[in-house]
Amino acid sequence: MRQAGRYLPEYRATRGKAGGFLNLCYTPALAEEVTLQPIRRFGFDASILFSDILVVPDALGQKVAFQEGEGPVLEPFTDLKALGKLDLTKIRSHLAPVYETVERLSKSLPAETTLIGFAGAPWTVATYMVGGRGSPDQGAAKAWAYRAPDEFQVLIDLLVEATIEHLSAQIEAGAEVIQIFDTWAGSLPPLSFERFALQPVKKIWAALLAKFPDVPVIAFPRGAGAQMVNYFKETGISAISMDTGVSPAWAREALQPLGCVQGNLDPLLLVAGGPEMRAQAEMILATLSGGPFIFNLGHGIVPQTPPEHVAELVKLVQEWKS
Ligand code: CP3
């Protein structure tokens, strides 16, 4: 989940120096610095590369802008003609600064800190590409996917290829684990979930496994609920990341026998801190730490999080471990 970000004063200072979010992503020395900041402060066991899922459409030729207080904005498109302008051959050259950041991090991170590379899943990236911005219902992408599923599939297939390329380059540069974020997977009804969330991730994982058999892949099909069981089995991924709404007791019975589970403290508990945060974190640890398990949040850290609460949570988890 998101480790760096606006809840840290040192992040805000570096972002100010970079002059914009995408500049920060594309300047290796600064992207390296903001990746290291939370590790220095809190000593997490793993570090996630600082970048964004939307660098992929940017590299394909669909200009992305991050506006202060507004989130990402893209020039939206909903037809095959516009899709034809996207250029798959640009991934490696356009995103070279991201791979350089990974290379630098694999040298500068403490040896015991795992480096996680990542990408958005095709469906989630497509919702931003088609809608032009974040939306509560992913309406624009759904409209295209339901009106002309075979056309929409062309976009998904292109994103599968782009994602394989982007993740392969991160692994070659030194990423030790990969996480695939499907933030909007849970908004799809079952048949579309199977086609546009499950199958693309299965293809990406199969391609990576063939090239890099030792690199585990974690997927985060947020909001998928009970569909996570079939998703875990069918994709064959190494670990599944659970959102805040998943019951740990259910996950122990239904998911953990299939492999490693990750999650899932509500990031808003980290805002509140105190006894409620501790009690809910301990419940998750007590329920899942008997099997393959990675403690994490159920979604990304929010800007109003007090850093002291993060420090308190890390201490609680690390003391539990020992
Ligand atoms: O430590 C880290 O922060 C890891 C890097 C990381 C970012 N984004 C940096 C970022 C990761 C793993 C992401 C993933 C991401 N980006 C997702 C999937 C996971 C999730 O959170 O659901 C999605 C959907 C995006 C797209 C995106 N990026 C949105 C919708 C926004 C604006 C909303 C927001 O929270 O600000 C971003 C901006 C963004 N990406 C920030 C960060 C730290 C906020 C940056 C800022 O304004 O300085």
CSV table of C-alpha atoms and ligand atoms in Angstrom, one decimal:
chain,number,residue,atom,x,y,z
A,1,MET,CA,0.0,0.0,0.0
A,2,ARG,CA,1.0,3.6,-0.2
A,3,GLN,CA,3.9,4.4,2.1
A,4,ALA,CA,5.1,7.8,0.9
A,5,GLY,CA,2.9,10.8,0.5
A,6,ARG,CA,1.4,13.9,1.8
A,7,TYR,CA,1.2,12.7,5.5
A,8,LEU,CA,5.0,13.1,5.7
A,9,PRO,CA,6.4,16.6,5.9
A,10,GLU,CA,9.7,15.4,4.2
A,11,TYR,CA,7.6,14.1,1.3
A,12,ARG,CA,5.9,17.5,0.9
A,13,ALA,CA,9.2,19.3,0.9
A,14,THR,CA,10.7,17.0,-1.8
A,15,ARG,CA,7.5,17.2,-3.9
A,16,GLY,CA,7.7,21.0,-3.7
A,17,LYS,CA,11.3,20.9,-4.9
A,18,ALA,CA,10.3,18.6,-7.9
A,19,GLY,CA,7.7,21.0,-9.1
A,20,GLY,CA,4.8,18.6,-9.7
A,21,PHE,CA,3.9,15.0,-9.0
A,22,LEU,CA,5.0,13.5,-12.4
A,23,ASN,CA,8.4,15.3,-12.3
A,24,LEU,CA,8.8,13.6,-8.9
A,25,CYS,CA,8.1,10.2,-10.5
A,26,TYR,CA,10.5,10.9,-13.4
A,27,THR,CA,13.5,12.3,-11.4
A,28,PRO,CA,15.4,9.2,-10.1
A,29,ALA,CA,17.2,11.0,-7.3
A,30,LEU,CA,14.0,12.5,-5.9
A,31,ALA,CA,11.9,9.4,-6.5
A,32,GLU,CA,14.6,7.4,-4.7
A,33,GLU,CA,14.6,9.9,-1.8
A,34,VAL,CA,10.8,9.8,-1.3
A,35,THR,CA,10.9,5.9,-1.4
A,36,LEU,CA,13.5,5.9,1.3
A,37,GLN,CA,11.9,8.5,3.6
A,38,PRO,CA,9.3,6.1,5.2
A,39,ILE,CA,11.9,3.4,5.5
A,40,ARG,CA,14.2,5.7,7.4
A,41,ARG,CA,11.4,6.8,9.7
A,42,PHE,CA,9.6,3.6,10.4
A,43,GLY,CA,11.8,0.6,9.3
A,44,PHE,CA,9.1,-1.3,7.3
A,45,ASP,CA,10.2,-4.8,6.2
A,46,ALA,CA,9.4,-3.9,2.6
A,47,SER,CA,9.6,-0.8,0.5
A,48,ILE,CA,7.4,0.1,-2.4
A,49,LEU,CA,8.9,2.0,-5.3
A,50,PHE,CA,7.6,5.6,-5.6
A,51,SER,CA,5.8,6.0,-8.9
A,52,ASP,CA,2.2,5.8,-10.0
A,53,ILE,CA,0.0,3.4,-11.9
A,54,LEU,CA,-0.8,6.2,-14.4
A,55,VAL,CA,2.8,6.4,-15.8
A,56,VAL,CA,1.8,3.6,-18.1
A,57,PRO,CA,-0.9,5.6,-20.1
A,58,ASP,CA,1.5,8.5,-20.0
A,59,ALA,CA,4.2,6.3,-21.6
A,60,LEU,CA,1.7,5.0,-24.2
A,61,GLY,CA,1.1,8.6,-25.4
A,62,GLN,CA,-2.0,9.6,-23.4
A,63,LYS,CA,-0.9,12.7,-21.6
A,64,VAL,CA,-1.5,12.5,-17.8
A,65,ALA,CA,-1.5,15.6,-15.5
A,66,PHE,CA,-1.8,15.6,-11.7
A,67,GLN,CA,-3.6,18.7,-10.5
A,68,GLU,CA,-3.2,19.8,-6.9
A,69,GLY,CA,-6.3,18.8,-4.9
A,70,GLU,CA,-8.0,17.2,-8.0
A,71,GLY,CA,-6.1,14.0,-8.6
A,72,PRO,CA,-5.1,12.7,-12.1
A,73,VAL,CA,-6.6,14.2,-15.3
A,74,LEU,CA,-6.2,12.5,-18.8
A,75,GLU,CA,-7.6,13.3,-22.2
A,76,PRO,CA,-10.4,10.7,-22.3
A,77,PHE,CA,-11.2,8.5,-25.2
A,78,THR,CA,-13.9,5.9,-26.0
A,79,ASP,CA,-13.2,4.6,-29.5
A,80,LEU,CA,-10.8,2.4,-31.4
A,81,LYS,CA,-9.5,5.2,-33.5
A,82,ALA,CA,-8.0,7.0,-30.5
A,83,LEU,CA,-6.7,3.7,-29.2
A,84,GLY,CA,-4.7,3.3,-32.4
A,85,LYS,CA,-2.6,6.3,-31.4
A,86,LEU,CA,-1.2,4.5,-28.3
A,87,ASP,CA,2.3,3.3,-28.8
A,88,LEU,CA,3.4,0.2,-27.0
A,89,THR,CA,7.0,0.6,-28.1
A,90,LYS,CA,7.5,3.7,-25.9
A,91,ILE,CA,7.2,1.9,-22.5
A,92,ARG,CA,10.9,1.2,-21.9
A,93,SER,CA,12.2,4.6,-23.2
A,94,HIS,CA,9.6,6.8,-21.6
A,95,LEU,CA,9.8,5.0,-18.3
A,96,ALA,CA,13.6,4.7,-18.2
A,97,PRO,CA,13.8,7.1,-15.2
A,98,VAL,CA,11.5,4.8,-13.2
A,99,TYR,CA,13.8,1.8,-13.9
A,100,GLU,CA,16.8,3.9,-12.9
A,101,THR,CA,15.0,4.7,-9.6
A,102,VAL,CA,14.6,0.9,-9.0
A,103,GLU,CA,18.3,0.4,-9.8
A,104,ARG,CA,19.3,3.1,-7.4
A,105,LEU,CA,17.0,1.7,-4.7
A,106,SER,CA,18.3,-1.8,-5.0
A,107,LYS,CA,21.7,-0.4,-3.9
A,108,SER,CA,20.6,2.2,-1.4
A,109,LEU,CA,17.9,0.2,0.6
A,110,PRO,CA,19.1,-1.8,3.6
A,111,ALA,CA,19.8,-5.4,2.5
A,112,GLU,CA,17.0,-6.7,4.7
A,113,THR,CA,14.4,-4.4,3.1
A,114,THR,CA,12.5,-6.0,0.2
A,115,LEU,CA,11.9,-3.8,-2.8
A,116,ILE,CA,8.4,-4.0,-4.3
A,117,GLY,CA,7.8,-2.9,-7.8
A,118,PHE,CA,4.2,-2.4,-9.0
A,119,ALA,CA,1.7,-1.6,-11.7
A,120,GLY,CA,-2.0,-0.9,-12.0
A,121,ALA,CA,-4.1,-3.8,-13.3
A,122,PRO,CA,-5.5,-3.3,-16.8
A,123,TRP,CA,-9.1,-2.7,-15.7
A,124,THR,CA,-8.2,0.0,-13.1
A,125,VAL,CA,-5.8,1.8,-15.5
A,126,ALA,CA,-8.5,1.6,-18.2
A,127,THR,CA,-11.1,3.3,-15.9
A,128,TYR,CA,-8.8,6.4,-15.7
A,129,MET,CA,-7.9,6.3,-19.4
A,130,VAL,CA,-11.5,6.1,-20.6
A,131,GLY,CA,-13.0,8.3,-17.9
A,132,GLY,CA,-10.2,10.9,-18.0
A,133,ARG,CA,-10.2,11.1,-14.2
A,134,GLY,CA,-11.3,9.2,-11.1
A,135,SER,CA,-15.0,8.5,-10.8
A,136,PRO,CA,-17.2,7.0,-8.1
A,137,ASP,CA,-18.8,4.4,-10.4
A,138,GLN,CA,-16.2,3.9,-13.3
A,139,GLY,CA,-19.2,4.8,-15.5
A,140,ALA,CA,-17.3,5.7,-18.7
A,141,ALA,CA,-15.2,2.5,-18.8
A,142,LYS,CA,-18.2,0.4,-18.0
A,143,ALA,CA,-20.3,2.0,-20.7
A,144,TRP,CA,-17.7,1.1,-23.3
A,145,ALA,CA,-17.1,-2.4,-21.9
A,146,TYR,CA,-20.8,-3.2,-21.9
A,147,ARG,CA,-21.7,-1.5,-25.2
A,148,ALA,CA,-18.8,-3.1,-27.2
A,149,PRO,CA,-16.9,-5.7,-25.1
A,150,ASP,CA,-14.8,-6.9,-28.0
A,151,GLU,CA,-13.6,-3.4,-28.7
A,152,PHE,CA,-12.9,-2.7,-25.0
A,153,GLN,CA,-10.9,-5.9,-25.0
A,154,VAL,CA,-8.5,-4.4,-27.5
A,155,LEU,CA,-7.6,-1.7,-24.8
A,156,ILE,CA,-7.4,-4.4,-22.1
A,157,ASP,CA,-5.1,-6.5,-24.3
A,158,LEU,CA,-2.8,-3.6,-25.0
A,159,LEU,CA,-2.6,-2.8,-21.3
A,160,VAL,CA,-1.7,-6.5,-20.6
A,161,GLU,CA,1.2,-6.2,-22.9
A,162,ALA,CA,2.3,-2.7,-21.6
A,163,THR,CA,2.1,-4.0,-18.0
A,164,ILE,CA,4.2,-7.1,-18.7
A,165,GLU,CA,6.8,-4.9,-20.3
A,166,HIS,CA,6.7,-2.3,-17.4
A,167,LEU,CA,6.9,-5.0,-14.7
A,168,SER,CA,9.6,-7.0,-16.5
A,169,ALA,CA,11.8,-3.8,-16.7
A,170,GLN,CA,11.3,-3.2,-13.0
A,171,ILE,CA,12.3,-6.8,-12.2
A,172,GLU,CA,15.4,-6.5,-14.5
A,173,ALA,CA,16.3,-3.3,-12.6
A,174,GLY,CA,16.1,-5.0,-9.2
A,175,ALA,CA,12.5,-5.2,-8.0
A,176,GLU,CA,12.2,-8.4,-5.8
A,177,VAL,CA,8.4,-8.6,-5.5
A,178,ILE,CA,5.6,-7.2,-7.7
A,179,GLN,CA,2.2,-5.9,-6.6
A,180,ILE,CA,-0.6,-5.4,-9.1
A,181,PHE,CA,-3.3,-2.9,-7.9
A,182,ASP,CA,-6.8,-3.5,-9.1
A,183,THR,CA,-8.5,-0.7,-7.1
A,184,TRP,CA,-11.8,-0.8,-9.0
A,185,ALA,CA,-12.0,-4.6,-9.5
A,186,GLY,CA,-15.0,-4.9,-7.1
A,187,SER,CA,-17.2,-2.6,-9.2
A,188,LEU,CA,-17.5,-5.2,-12.0
A,189,PRO,CA,-20.3,-7.8,-12.0
A,190,PRO,CA,-19.2,-11.4,-12.1
A,191,LEU,CA,-19.0,-12.1,-15.9
A,192,SER,CA,-17.1,-8.8,-16.5
A,193,PHE,CA,-14.9,-9.4,-13.4
A,194,GLU,CA,-13.8,-12.7,-14.9
A,195,ARG,CA,-13.1,-11.2,-18.3
A,196,PHE,CA,-11.6,-7.8,-17.4
A,197,ALA,CA,-10.1,-8.3,-13.9
A,198,LEU,CA,-9.2,-12.0,-13.5
A,199,GLN,CA,-8.1,-13.0,-17.0
A,200,PRO,CA,-5.7,-10.0,-17.6
A,201,VAL,CA,-3.9,-10.5,-14.3
A,202,LYS,CA,-3.7,-14.3,-15.0
A,203,LYS,CA,-2.0,-13.5,-18.4
A,204,ILE,CA,0.4,-11.0,-16.8
A,205,TRP,CA,1.4,-13.4,-14.1
A,206,ALA,CA,1.9,-16.3,-16.6
A,207,ALA,CA,4.2,-14.1,-18.7
A,208,LEU,CA,6.2,-13.0,-15.6
A,209,LEU,CA,6.4,-16.5,-14.2
A,210,ALA,CA,7.9,-17.8,-17.4
A,211,LYS,CA,10.6,-15.1,-17.4
A,212,PHE,CA,11.2,-14.6,-13.7
A,213,PRO,CA,10.2,-17.8,-11.8
A,214,ASP,CA,11.6,-16.5,-8.5
A,215,VAL,CA,9.7,-13.2,-8.3
A,216,PRO,CA,6.4,-13.4,-6.3
A,217,VAL,CA,3.4,-11.4,-7.5
A,218,ILE,CA,0.8,-10.0,-5.1
A,219,ALA,CA,-2.5,-8.9,-6.5
A,220,PHE,CA,-5.0,-6.5,-4.9
A,221,PRO,CA,-8.5,-7.0,-6.3
A,222,ARG,CA,-10.1,-4.4,-4.1
A,223,GLY,CA,-13.8,-5.0,-3.3
A,224,ALA,CA,-13.9,-8.5,-4.9
A,225,GLY,CA,-15.3,-10.1,-1.8
A,226,ALA,CA,-16.0,-13.8,-2.2
A,227,GLN,CA,-14.8,-13.7,-5.8
A,228,MET,CA,-11.3,-13.6,-4.3
A,229,VAL,CA,-11.4,-17.4,-3.8
A,230,ASN,CA,-11.8,-18.1,-7.5
A,231,TYR,CA,-9.4,-15.2,-8.4
A,232,PHE,CA,-6.7,-16.6,-6.2
A,233,LYS,CA,-7.1,-20.2,-7.6
A,234,GLU,CA,-7.5,-19.2,-11.3
A,235,THR,CA,-4.7,-16.6,-11.6
A,236,GLY,CA,-2.3,-18.7,-9.5
A,237,ILE,CA,-0.7,-15.5,-8.1
A,238,SER,CA,1.7,-15.9,-5.1
A,239,ALA,CA,-0.3,-13.7,-2.6
A,240,ILE,CA,-3.6,-11.9,-2.4
A,241,SER,CA,-4.0,-8.4,-0.8
A,242,MET,CA,-7.2,-7.9,1.0
A,243,ASP,CA,-9.2,-4.6,1.3
A,244,THR,CA,-10.6,-3.4,4.6
A,245,GLY,CA,-14.0,-5.1,4.1
A,246,VAL,CA,-12.6,-8.6,4.1
A,247,SER,CA,-13.2,-10.6,7.3
A,248,PRO,CA,-9.8,-12.1,8.6
A,249,ALA,CA,-11.7,-15.1,10.0
A,250,TRP,CA,-13.2,-15.8,6.6
A,251,ALA,CA,-9.9,-15.2,4.9
A,252,ARG,CA,-8.2,-17.8,7.2
A,253,GLU,CA,-10.6,-20.5,6.1
A,254,ALA,CA,-11.2,-19.5,2.4
A,255,LEU,CA,-8.0,-17.8,1.2
A,256,GLN,CA,-5.0,-18.8,3.4
A,257,PRO,CA,-5.1,-22.5,2.4
A,258,LEU,CA,-4.5,-21.3,-1.2
A,259,GLY,CA,-1.5,-19.1,-0.4
A,260,CYS,CA,-0.2,-16.0,1.3
A,261,VAL,CA,-2.7,-13.3,2.3
A,262,GLN,CA,-1.9,-9.6,2.9
A,263,GLY,CA,-3.9,-7.0,4.8
A,264,ASN,CA,-6.0,-5.4,5.9
A,265,LEU,CA,-6.2,-2.7,8.6
A,266,ASP,CA,-8.5,0.2,7.7
A,267,PRO,CA,-6.2,3.2,6.9
A,268,LEU,CA,-8.7,5.4,8.9
A,269,LEU,CA,-7.9,3.4,12.0
A,270,LEU,CA,-4.3,4.7,11.4
A,271,VAL,CA,-5.8,8.2,11.4
A,272,ALA,CA,-7.6,7.6,14.7
A,273,GLY,CA,-4.7,5.7,16.5
A,274,GLY,CA,-5.2,4.7,20.1
A,275,PRO,CA,-6.8,1.6,21.6
A,276,GLU,CA,-9.2,1.0,18.7
A,277,MET,CA,-6.3,0.9,16.2
A,278,ARG,CA,-4.4,-1.5,18.4
A,279,ALA,CA,-7.3,-3.8,19.1
A,280,GLN,CA,-8.2,-4.2,15.4
A,281,ALA,CA,-4.5,-4.7,14.4
A,282,GLU,CA,-4.1,-7.3,17.1
A,283,MET,CA,-7.3,-9.1,15.9
A,284,ILE,CA,-5.9,-9.3,12.4
A,285,LEU,CA,-2.5,-10.5,13.6
A,286,ALA,CA,-4.0,-13.1,15.9
A,287,THR,CA,-6.3,-14.4,13.2
A,288,LEU,CA,-3.9,-14.7,10.3
A,289,SER,CA,-0.4,-15.0,11.6
A,290,GLY,CA,-0.6,-18.8,12.0
A,291,GLY,CA,-0.3,-19.1,8.2
A,292,PRO,CA,1.4,-17.3,5.3
A,293,PHE,CA,0.7,-13.7,6.0
A,294,ILE,CA,1.9,-10.1,5.3
A,295,PHE,CA,0.5,-7.4,7.7
A,296,ASN,CA,-0.6,-4.4,5.7
A,297,LEU,CA,-3.3,-1.8,5.4
A,298,GLY,CA,-6.6,-2.5,3.5
A,299,HIS,CA,-5.9,0.5,1.2
A,300,GLY,CA,-3.4,3.4,1.0
A,301,ILE,CA,-2.4,5.8,3.8
A,302,VAL,CA,-4.4,9.0,3.7
A,303,PRO,CA,-2.9,12.5,3.9
A,304,GLN,CA,-4.3,13.3,7.4
A,305,THR,CA,-2.6,10.4,9.0
A,306,PRO,CA,-0.4,11.4,12.0
A,307,PRO,CA,3.1,9.9,11.5
A,308,GLU,CA,3.2,9.0,15.2
A,309,HIS,CA,0.4,6.5,14.7
A,310,VAL,CA,2.3,4.8,11.9
A,311,ALA,CA,5.3,4.5,14.2
A,312,GLU,CA,3.1,3.0,17.0
A,313,LEU,CA,1.5,0.5,14.6
A,314,VAL,CA,4.9,-0.6,13.2
A,315,LYS,CA,6.2,-1.2,16.8
A,316,LEU,CA,3.1,-3.2,17.6
A,317,VAL,CA,3.5,-5.5,14.6
A,318,GLN,CA,7.3,-5.9,15.0
A,319,GLU,CA,6.9,-6.8,18.7
A,320,TRP,CA,4.2,-9.3,17.8
A,321,LYS,CA,6.6,-10.9,15.4
A,322,SER,CA,9.3,-11.3,17.9
B,1,CP3,O1,4.7,4.8,-1.4
B,1,CP3,C1,4.0,5.1,-2.3
B,1,CP3,O2,3.3,6.1,-2.3
B,1,CP3,C2,3.9,4.1,-3.5
B,1,CP3,C3,3.7,4.8,-4.8
B,1,CP3,C4,2.2,4.8,-5.2
B,1,CP3,C5,1.5,6.0,-5.5
B,1,CP3,N1,0.3,5.7,-6.1
B,1,CP3,C6,2.0,7.4,-5.3
B,1,CP3,C7,1.0,8.5,-5.3
B,1,CP3,C8,1.4,3.7,-5.5
B,1,CP3,C9,1.6,2.2,-5.3
B,1,CP3,C10,0.2,4.3,-6.1
B,1,CP3,C11,-0.9,3.5,-6.6
B,1,CP3,C12,-2.1,4.1,-7.2
B,1,CP3,N2,-2.2,5.3,-7.9
B,1,CP3,C13,-3.4,3.5,-7.3
B,1,CP3,C14,-3.7,2.1,-6.8
B,1,CP3,C15,-3.8,2.0,-5.4
B,1,CP3,C16,-4.8,2.8,-4.7
B,1,CP3,O3,-4.4,3.7,-4.0
B,1,CP3,O4,-6.0,2.6,-5.0
B,1,CP3,C17,-4.2,4.4,-8.0
B,1,CP3,C18,-5.7,4.2,-8.2
B,1,CP3,C19,-3.5,5.5,-8.4
B,1,CP3,C20,-3.9,6.7,-9.1
B,1,CP3,C21,-3.8,8.0,-8.3
B,1,CP3,N3,-2.6,8.6,-8.0
B,1,CP3,C22,-4.8,8.8,-7.8
B,1,CP3,C23,-6.3,8.5,-7.9
B,1,CP3,C24,-4.2,9.9,-7.2
B,1,CP3,C25,-4.9,11.1,-6.5
B,1,CP3,C26,-5.5,10.8,-5.3
B,1,CP3,C27,-4.6,10.9,-4.1
B,1,CP3,O5,-4.6,10.0,-3.2
B,1,CP3,O6,-3.9,11.9,-4.0
B,1,CP3,C28,-2.8,9.7,-7.2
B,1,CP3,C29,-1.7,10.6,-6.7
B,1,CP3,C30,-0.7,9.9,-5.9
B,1,CP3,N4,0.0,8.8,-6.2
B,1,CP3,C31,-0.2,10.4,-4.6
B,1,CP3,C32,0.9,9.5,-4.3
B,1,CP3,C33,1.8,9.6,-3.1
B,1,CP3,C34,-0.6,11.7,-3.9
B,1,CP3,C35,0.5,12.6,-4.4
B,1,CP3,C36,0.5,14.0,-4.2
B,1,CP3,O7,-0.4,14.7,-4.6
B,1,CP3,O8,1.6,14.4,-3.8
